[in-house]
Coordinates of C-alpha atoms in Angstrom, one line a residue:
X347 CA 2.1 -12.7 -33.1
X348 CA 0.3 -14.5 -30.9
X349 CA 1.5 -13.5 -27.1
X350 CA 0.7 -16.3 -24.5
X351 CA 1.2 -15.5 -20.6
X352 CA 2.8 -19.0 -18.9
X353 CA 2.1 -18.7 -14.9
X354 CA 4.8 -20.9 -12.7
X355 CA 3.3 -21.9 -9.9
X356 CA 5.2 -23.0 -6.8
X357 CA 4.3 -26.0 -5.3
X358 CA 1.4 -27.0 -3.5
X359 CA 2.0 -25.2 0.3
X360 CA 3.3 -21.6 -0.5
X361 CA 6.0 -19.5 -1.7
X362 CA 9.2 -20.3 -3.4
X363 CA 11.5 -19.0 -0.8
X364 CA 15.4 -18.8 -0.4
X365 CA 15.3 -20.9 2.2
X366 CA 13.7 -23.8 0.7
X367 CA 15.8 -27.2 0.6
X368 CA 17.6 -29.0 -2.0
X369 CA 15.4 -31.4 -3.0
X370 CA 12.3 -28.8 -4.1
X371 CA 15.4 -26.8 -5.8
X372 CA 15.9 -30.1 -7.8
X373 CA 12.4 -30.3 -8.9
X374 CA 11.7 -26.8 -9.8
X375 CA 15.1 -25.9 -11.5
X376 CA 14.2 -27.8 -15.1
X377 CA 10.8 -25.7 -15.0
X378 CA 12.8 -22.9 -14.5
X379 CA 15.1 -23.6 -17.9
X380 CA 12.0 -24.2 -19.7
X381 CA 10.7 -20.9 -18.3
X382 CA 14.1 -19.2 -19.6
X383 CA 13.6 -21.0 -23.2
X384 CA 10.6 -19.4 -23.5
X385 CA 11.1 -16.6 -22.9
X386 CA 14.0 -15.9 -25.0
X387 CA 11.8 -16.7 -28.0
X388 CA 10.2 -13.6 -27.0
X389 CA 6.5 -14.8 -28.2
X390 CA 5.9 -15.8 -24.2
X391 CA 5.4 -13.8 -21.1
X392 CA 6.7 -16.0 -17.9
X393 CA 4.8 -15.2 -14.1
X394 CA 6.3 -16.4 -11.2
X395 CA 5.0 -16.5 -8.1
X396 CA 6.8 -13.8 -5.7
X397 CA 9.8 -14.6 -3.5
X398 CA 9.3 -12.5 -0.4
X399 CA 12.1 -9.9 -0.2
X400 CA 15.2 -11.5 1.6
X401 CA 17.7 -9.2 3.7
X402 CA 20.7 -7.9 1.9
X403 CA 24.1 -9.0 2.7
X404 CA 25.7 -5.8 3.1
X405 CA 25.5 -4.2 6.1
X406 CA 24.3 -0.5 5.8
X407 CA 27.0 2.2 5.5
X408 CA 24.7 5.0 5.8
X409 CA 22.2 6.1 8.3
X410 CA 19.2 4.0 8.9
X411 CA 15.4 4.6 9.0
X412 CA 12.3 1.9 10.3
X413 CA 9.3 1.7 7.8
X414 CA 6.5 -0.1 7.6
X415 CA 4.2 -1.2 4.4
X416 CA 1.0 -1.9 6.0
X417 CA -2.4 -3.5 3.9
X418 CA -6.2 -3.8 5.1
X419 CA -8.3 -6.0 4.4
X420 CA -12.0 -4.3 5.2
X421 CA -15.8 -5.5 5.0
X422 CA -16.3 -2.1 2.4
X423 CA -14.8 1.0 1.2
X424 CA -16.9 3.1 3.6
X425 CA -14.4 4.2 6.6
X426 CA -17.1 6.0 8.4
X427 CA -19.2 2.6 8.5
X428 CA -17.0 -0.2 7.4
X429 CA -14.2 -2.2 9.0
X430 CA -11.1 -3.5 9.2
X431 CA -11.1 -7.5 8.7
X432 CA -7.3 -7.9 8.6
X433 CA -4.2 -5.8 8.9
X434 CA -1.2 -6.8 7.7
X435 CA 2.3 -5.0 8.3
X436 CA 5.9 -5.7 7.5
X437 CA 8.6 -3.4 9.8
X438 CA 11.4 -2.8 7.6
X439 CA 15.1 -1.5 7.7
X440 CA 16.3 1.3 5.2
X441 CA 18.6 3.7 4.2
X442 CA 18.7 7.6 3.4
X443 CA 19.2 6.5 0.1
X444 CA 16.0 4.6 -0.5
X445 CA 17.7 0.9 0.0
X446 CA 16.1 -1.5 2.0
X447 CA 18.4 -3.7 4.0
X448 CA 16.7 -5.8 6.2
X449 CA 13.0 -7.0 7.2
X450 CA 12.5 -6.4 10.7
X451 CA 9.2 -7.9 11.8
X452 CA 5.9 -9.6 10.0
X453 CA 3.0 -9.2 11.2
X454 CA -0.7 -10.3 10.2
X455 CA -4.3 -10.7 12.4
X456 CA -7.9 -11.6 11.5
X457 CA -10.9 -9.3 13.7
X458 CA -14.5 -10.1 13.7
X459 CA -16.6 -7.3 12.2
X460 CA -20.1 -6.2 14.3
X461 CA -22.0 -7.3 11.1
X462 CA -20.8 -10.7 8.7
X463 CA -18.8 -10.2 6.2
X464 CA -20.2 -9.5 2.5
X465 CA -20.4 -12.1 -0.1
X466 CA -18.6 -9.8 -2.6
X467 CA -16.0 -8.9 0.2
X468 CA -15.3 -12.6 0.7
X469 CA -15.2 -13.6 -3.4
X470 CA -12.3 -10.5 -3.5
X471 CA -10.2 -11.9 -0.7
X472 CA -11.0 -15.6 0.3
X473 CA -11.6 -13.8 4.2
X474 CA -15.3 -15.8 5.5
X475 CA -17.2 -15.4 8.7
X476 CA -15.6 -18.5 9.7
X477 CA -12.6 -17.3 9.6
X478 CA -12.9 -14.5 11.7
X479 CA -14.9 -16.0 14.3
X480 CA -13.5 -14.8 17.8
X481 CA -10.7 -13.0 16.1
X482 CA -9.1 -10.2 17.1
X483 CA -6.1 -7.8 15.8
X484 CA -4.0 -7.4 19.5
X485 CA -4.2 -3.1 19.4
X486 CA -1.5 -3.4 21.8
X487 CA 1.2 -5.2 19.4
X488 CA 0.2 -3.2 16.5
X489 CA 1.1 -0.1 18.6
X490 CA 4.5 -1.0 19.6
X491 CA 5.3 -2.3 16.3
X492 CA 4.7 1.2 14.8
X493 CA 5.8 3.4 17.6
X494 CA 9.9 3.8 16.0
X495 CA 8.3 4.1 12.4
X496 CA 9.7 6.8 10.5
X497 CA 7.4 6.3 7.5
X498 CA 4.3 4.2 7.0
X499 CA 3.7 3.4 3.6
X500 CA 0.6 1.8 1.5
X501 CA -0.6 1.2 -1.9
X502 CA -3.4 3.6 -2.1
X503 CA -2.9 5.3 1.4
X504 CA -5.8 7.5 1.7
X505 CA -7.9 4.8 1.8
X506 CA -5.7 2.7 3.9
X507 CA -4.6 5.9 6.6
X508 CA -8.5 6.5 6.8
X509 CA -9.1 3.0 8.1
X510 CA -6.3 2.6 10.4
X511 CA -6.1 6.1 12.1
X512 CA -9.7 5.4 13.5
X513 CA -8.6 2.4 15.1
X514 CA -4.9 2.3 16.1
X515 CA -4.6 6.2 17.0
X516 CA -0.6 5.6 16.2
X517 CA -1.1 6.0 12.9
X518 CA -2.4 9.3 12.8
X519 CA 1.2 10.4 14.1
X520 CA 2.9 9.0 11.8
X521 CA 4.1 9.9 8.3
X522 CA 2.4 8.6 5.2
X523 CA 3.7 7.8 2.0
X524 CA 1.2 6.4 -1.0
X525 CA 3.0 4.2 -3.3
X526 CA -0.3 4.2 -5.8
X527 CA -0.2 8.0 -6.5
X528 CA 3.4 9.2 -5.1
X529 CA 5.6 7.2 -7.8
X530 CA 5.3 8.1 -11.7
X531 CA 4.3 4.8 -12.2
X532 CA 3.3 5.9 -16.1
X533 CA 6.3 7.7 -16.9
X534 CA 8.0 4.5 -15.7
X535 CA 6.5 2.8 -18.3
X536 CA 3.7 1.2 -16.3
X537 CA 0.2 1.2 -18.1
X538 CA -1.5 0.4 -14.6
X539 CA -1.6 1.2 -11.3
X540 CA -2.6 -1.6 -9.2
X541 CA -0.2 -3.7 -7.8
X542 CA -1.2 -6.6 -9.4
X543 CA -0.4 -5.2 -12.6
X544 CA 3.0 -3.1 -11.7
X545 CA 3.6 -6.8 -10.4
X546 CA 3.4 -8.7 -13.7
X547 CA 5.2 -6.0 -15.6
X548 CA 8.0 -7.0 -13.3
X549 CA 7.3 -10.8 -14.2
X550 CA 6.0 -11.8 -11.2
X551 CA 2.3 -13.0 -9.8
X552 CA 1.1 -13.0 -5.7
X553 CA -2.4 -14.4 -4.2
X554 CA -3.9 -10.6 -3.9
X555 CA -6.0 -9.1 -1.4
X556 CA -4.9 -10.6 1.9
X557 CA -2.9 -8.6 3.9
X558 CA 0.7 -9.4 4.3
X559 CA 0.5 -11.0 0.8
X560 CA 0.1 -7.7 -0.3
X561 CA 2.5 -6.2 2.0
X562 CA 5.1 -8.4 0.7
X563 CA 4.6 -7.7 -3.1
X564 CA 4.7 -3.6 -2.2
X565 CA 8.2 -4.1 -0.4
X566 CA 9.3 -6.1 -3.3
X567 CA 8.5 -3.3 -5.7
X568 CA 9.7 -0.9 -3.4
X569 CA 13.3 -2.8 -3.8
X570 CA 13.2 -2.8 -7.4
X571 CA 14.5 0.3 -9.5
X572 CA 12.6 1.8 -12.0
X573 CA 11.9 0.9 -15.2
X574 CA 13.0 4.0 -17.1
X575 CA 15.0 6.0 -15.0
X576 CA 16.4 3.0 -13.0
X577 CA 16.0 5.3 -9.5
X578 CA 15.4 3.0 -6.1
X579 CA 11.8 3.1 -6.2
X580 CA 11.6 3.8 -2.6
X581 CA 13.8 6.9 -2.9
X582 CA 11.5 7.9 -5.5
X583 CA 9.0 8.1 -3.0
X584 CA 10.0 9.6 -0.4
X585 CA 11.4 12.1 -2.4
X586 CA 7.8 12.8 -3.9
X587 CA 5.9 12.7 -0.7
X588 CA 8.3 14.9 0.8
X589 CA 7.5 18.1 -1.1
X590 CA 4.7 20.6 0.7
X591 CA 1.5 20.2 0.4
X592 CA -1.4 22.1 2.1
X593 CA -4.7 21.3 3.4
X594 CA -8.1 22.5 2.0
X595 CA -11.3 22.9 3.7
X596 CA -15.0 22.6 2.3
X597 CA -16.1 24.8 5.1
X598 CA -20.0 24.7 4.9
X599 CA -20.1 21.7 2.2
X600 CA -24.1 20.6 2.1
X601 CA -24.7 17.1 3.4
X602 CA -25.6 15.9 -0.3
X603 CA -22.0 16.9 -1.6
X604 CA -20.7 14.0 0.5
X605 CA -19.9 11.9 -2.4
X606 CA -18.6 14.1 -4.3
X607 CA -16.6 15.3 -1.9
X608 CA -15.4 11.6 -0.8
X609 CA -14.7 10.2 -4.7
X610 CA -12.4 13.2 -4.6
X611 CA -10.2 12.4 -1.9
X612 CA -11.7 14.3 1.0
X613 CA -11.7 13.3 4.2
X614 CA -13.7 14.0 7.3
X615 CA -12.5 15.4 10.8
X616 CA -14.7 14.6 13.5
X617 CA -12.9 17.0 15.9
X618 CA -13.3 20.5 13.2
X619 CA -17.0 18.7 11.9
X620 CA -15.6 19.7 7.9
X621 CA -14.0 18.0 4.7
X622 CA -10.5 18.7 4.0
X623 CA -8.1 17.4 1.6
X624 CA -4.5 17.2 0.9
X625 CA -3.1 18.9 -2.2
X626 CA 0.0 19.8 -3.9
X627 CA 0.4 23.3 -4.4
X628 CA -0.4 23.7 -8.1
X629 CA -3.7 22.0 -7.6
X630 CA -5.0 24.2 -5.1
X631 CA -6.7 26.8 -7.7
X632 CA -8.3 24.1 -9.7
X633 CA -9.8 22.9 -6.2
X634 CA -11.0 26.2 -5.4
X635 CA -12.8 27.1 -8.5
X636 CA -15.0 23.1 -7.5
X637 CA -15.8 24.5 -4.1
X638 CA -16.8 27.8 -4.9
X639 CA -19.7 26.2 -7.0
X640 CA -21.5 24.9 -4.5
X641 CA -19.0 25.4 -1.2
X642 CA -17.3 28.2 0.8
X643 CA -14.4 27.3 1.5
X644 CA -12.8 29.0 5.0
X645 CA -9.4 28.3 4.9
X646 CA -6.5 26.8 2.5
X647 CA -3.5 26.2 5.3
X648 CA -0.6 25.5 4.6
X649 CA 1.3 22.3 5.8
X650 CA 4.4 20.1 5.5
X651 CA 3.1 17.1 3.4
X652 CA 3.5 13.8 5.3
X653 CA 7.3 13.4 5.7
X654 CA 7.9 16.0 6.4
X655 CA 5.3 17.6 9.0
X656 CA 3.0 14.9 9.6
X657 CA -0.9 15.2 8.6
X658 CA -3.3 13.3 11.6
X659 CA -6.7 12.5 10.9
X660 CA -8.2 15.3 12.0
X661 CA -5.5 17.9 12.2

């Protein structure tokens, strides 16, 4: 059986959104039944284009926490050399358990890198030297926007935490949460991990890799239960990136393991001059026996993960 993929597309100037008047419900409502019709044959996959999360309509009846799903946009995958070209961020209302209730604040700035921006950069998210000319993110807004965070959360966060801790020093104390490896996304029922596919499992489609577009799909995912257990998604992960964790250190690493050591998931701290990474406690004796063939390692110390202690950059 021939499977065919049908993409909606809103019309010409954005989202769909709640708000949107009566007249563009009118003209998108019979593409909607024929979207229904087909896919109740079952030989068609329909994508729409994502609604950004509206508020809910109850008022919370449990205790409330501020989060904030944040994306970069950066000229390379380098942090030590490479920068950020946009940051988006979305402040968000939720409860203990794992609903999200309200969206508190939006936010989403351009900066000029030192160096243009490189062609393959600019082919994955649409971002050109033109656009960034004279740009920059306002450091002071960013800061007060995250000061009452409870949790940041990204898709990916290592990569994400790396760039922005170097810049905004807020981040570094704050708790992380990755959405990419602290959800069973698999045992879900989710072949892939991006969000772009987790996205059009869900039946949905979003202009990837700008900022608060992806900010937007993440909180939207984060709102949706999961597919197998049916678990808030968000609880999910807070529950997972609350459990203990330590820190390892490559003490001594030679300057040519650097690679290796990064495409693992190490990190550098400028203040102890050493790669470290974050584990869960079952993976530390498989980390150990890599090190020891080629590294001494000085110390494995022991640390809340994220939630619950805190990692900085550099701690």
């Amino acid at each position: 059986m021939t499977r065919l993929e049908l993409i909606h597309r809103a019309p010409e100037g954005g989202a769909v959104r709640e708000t949107q008047s009566r007249t563009s419900r009118r003209v998108t409502a019979p593409l909607d039944d024929i979207a229904s019709v087909l896919e109740q044959t079952g030989d068609y996959r329909v994508l729409r284009r994502l609604v950004p999360l509206t508020d809910c309509p109850d008022a919370p009846s449990e205790p409330t926490f501020i989060g904030l799903v944040v994306d970069v946009e950066t000229t390379g995958t380098d942090f030590t050399v490479d920068e950020v070209i946009e940051l988006g961020i979305l402040k968000f209302e939720y409860g203990a358990s794992g609903r999200i209730y309200r969206l508190l604040d939006t936010f989403n700035q351009l900066q000029q890198p030192a160096k243009p921006i490189p062609a393959e950069i600019t082919r994955l998210t649409g971002i050109t030297d033109a656009d960034v000319v004279d740009q920059r993110i306002d450091d002071a807004l960013v800061a007060r926007i995250a000061a009452d965070a409870a949790v940041v959360i990204a898709h990916n966060a290592s990569f994400d935490r790396q760039m922005c801790e170097g810049r905004w020093p807020v981040f570094a104390e704050k708790n992380w949460a990755c959405s990419c490896h602290q959800i069973p996304w698999r045992e879900e029922g989710h072949e892939g991990l991006k969000l772009g596919y987790l996205l059009a499992d869900l039946g949905f489609f979003h202009r990837g890799h700008r900022a608060v577009d992806d900010c937007h799909a993440l909180l939207r995912l984060l709102d949706t239960p999961l597919r197998t257990s049916g678990r808030l998604t968000l609880s999910c992960l807070l529950e997972t990136a609350r459990r203990p964790t330590v820190r390892l250190w490559a003490q001594g690493s030679p300057i040519e393991t650097k690679d290796l050591l990064k495409s693992r998931r190490y990190r550098w701290s400028a203040s102890r001059r050493c790669w470290y990474v974050d584990l869960d406690e079952d993976q530390i004796s498989i980390e150990r026996s890599f090190l020891s063939t080629g590294t001494e390692v000085s110390a494995i110390v022991g640390f809340q993960n994220s939630l619950a202690g805190g990692f900085g950059a550099d701690r």
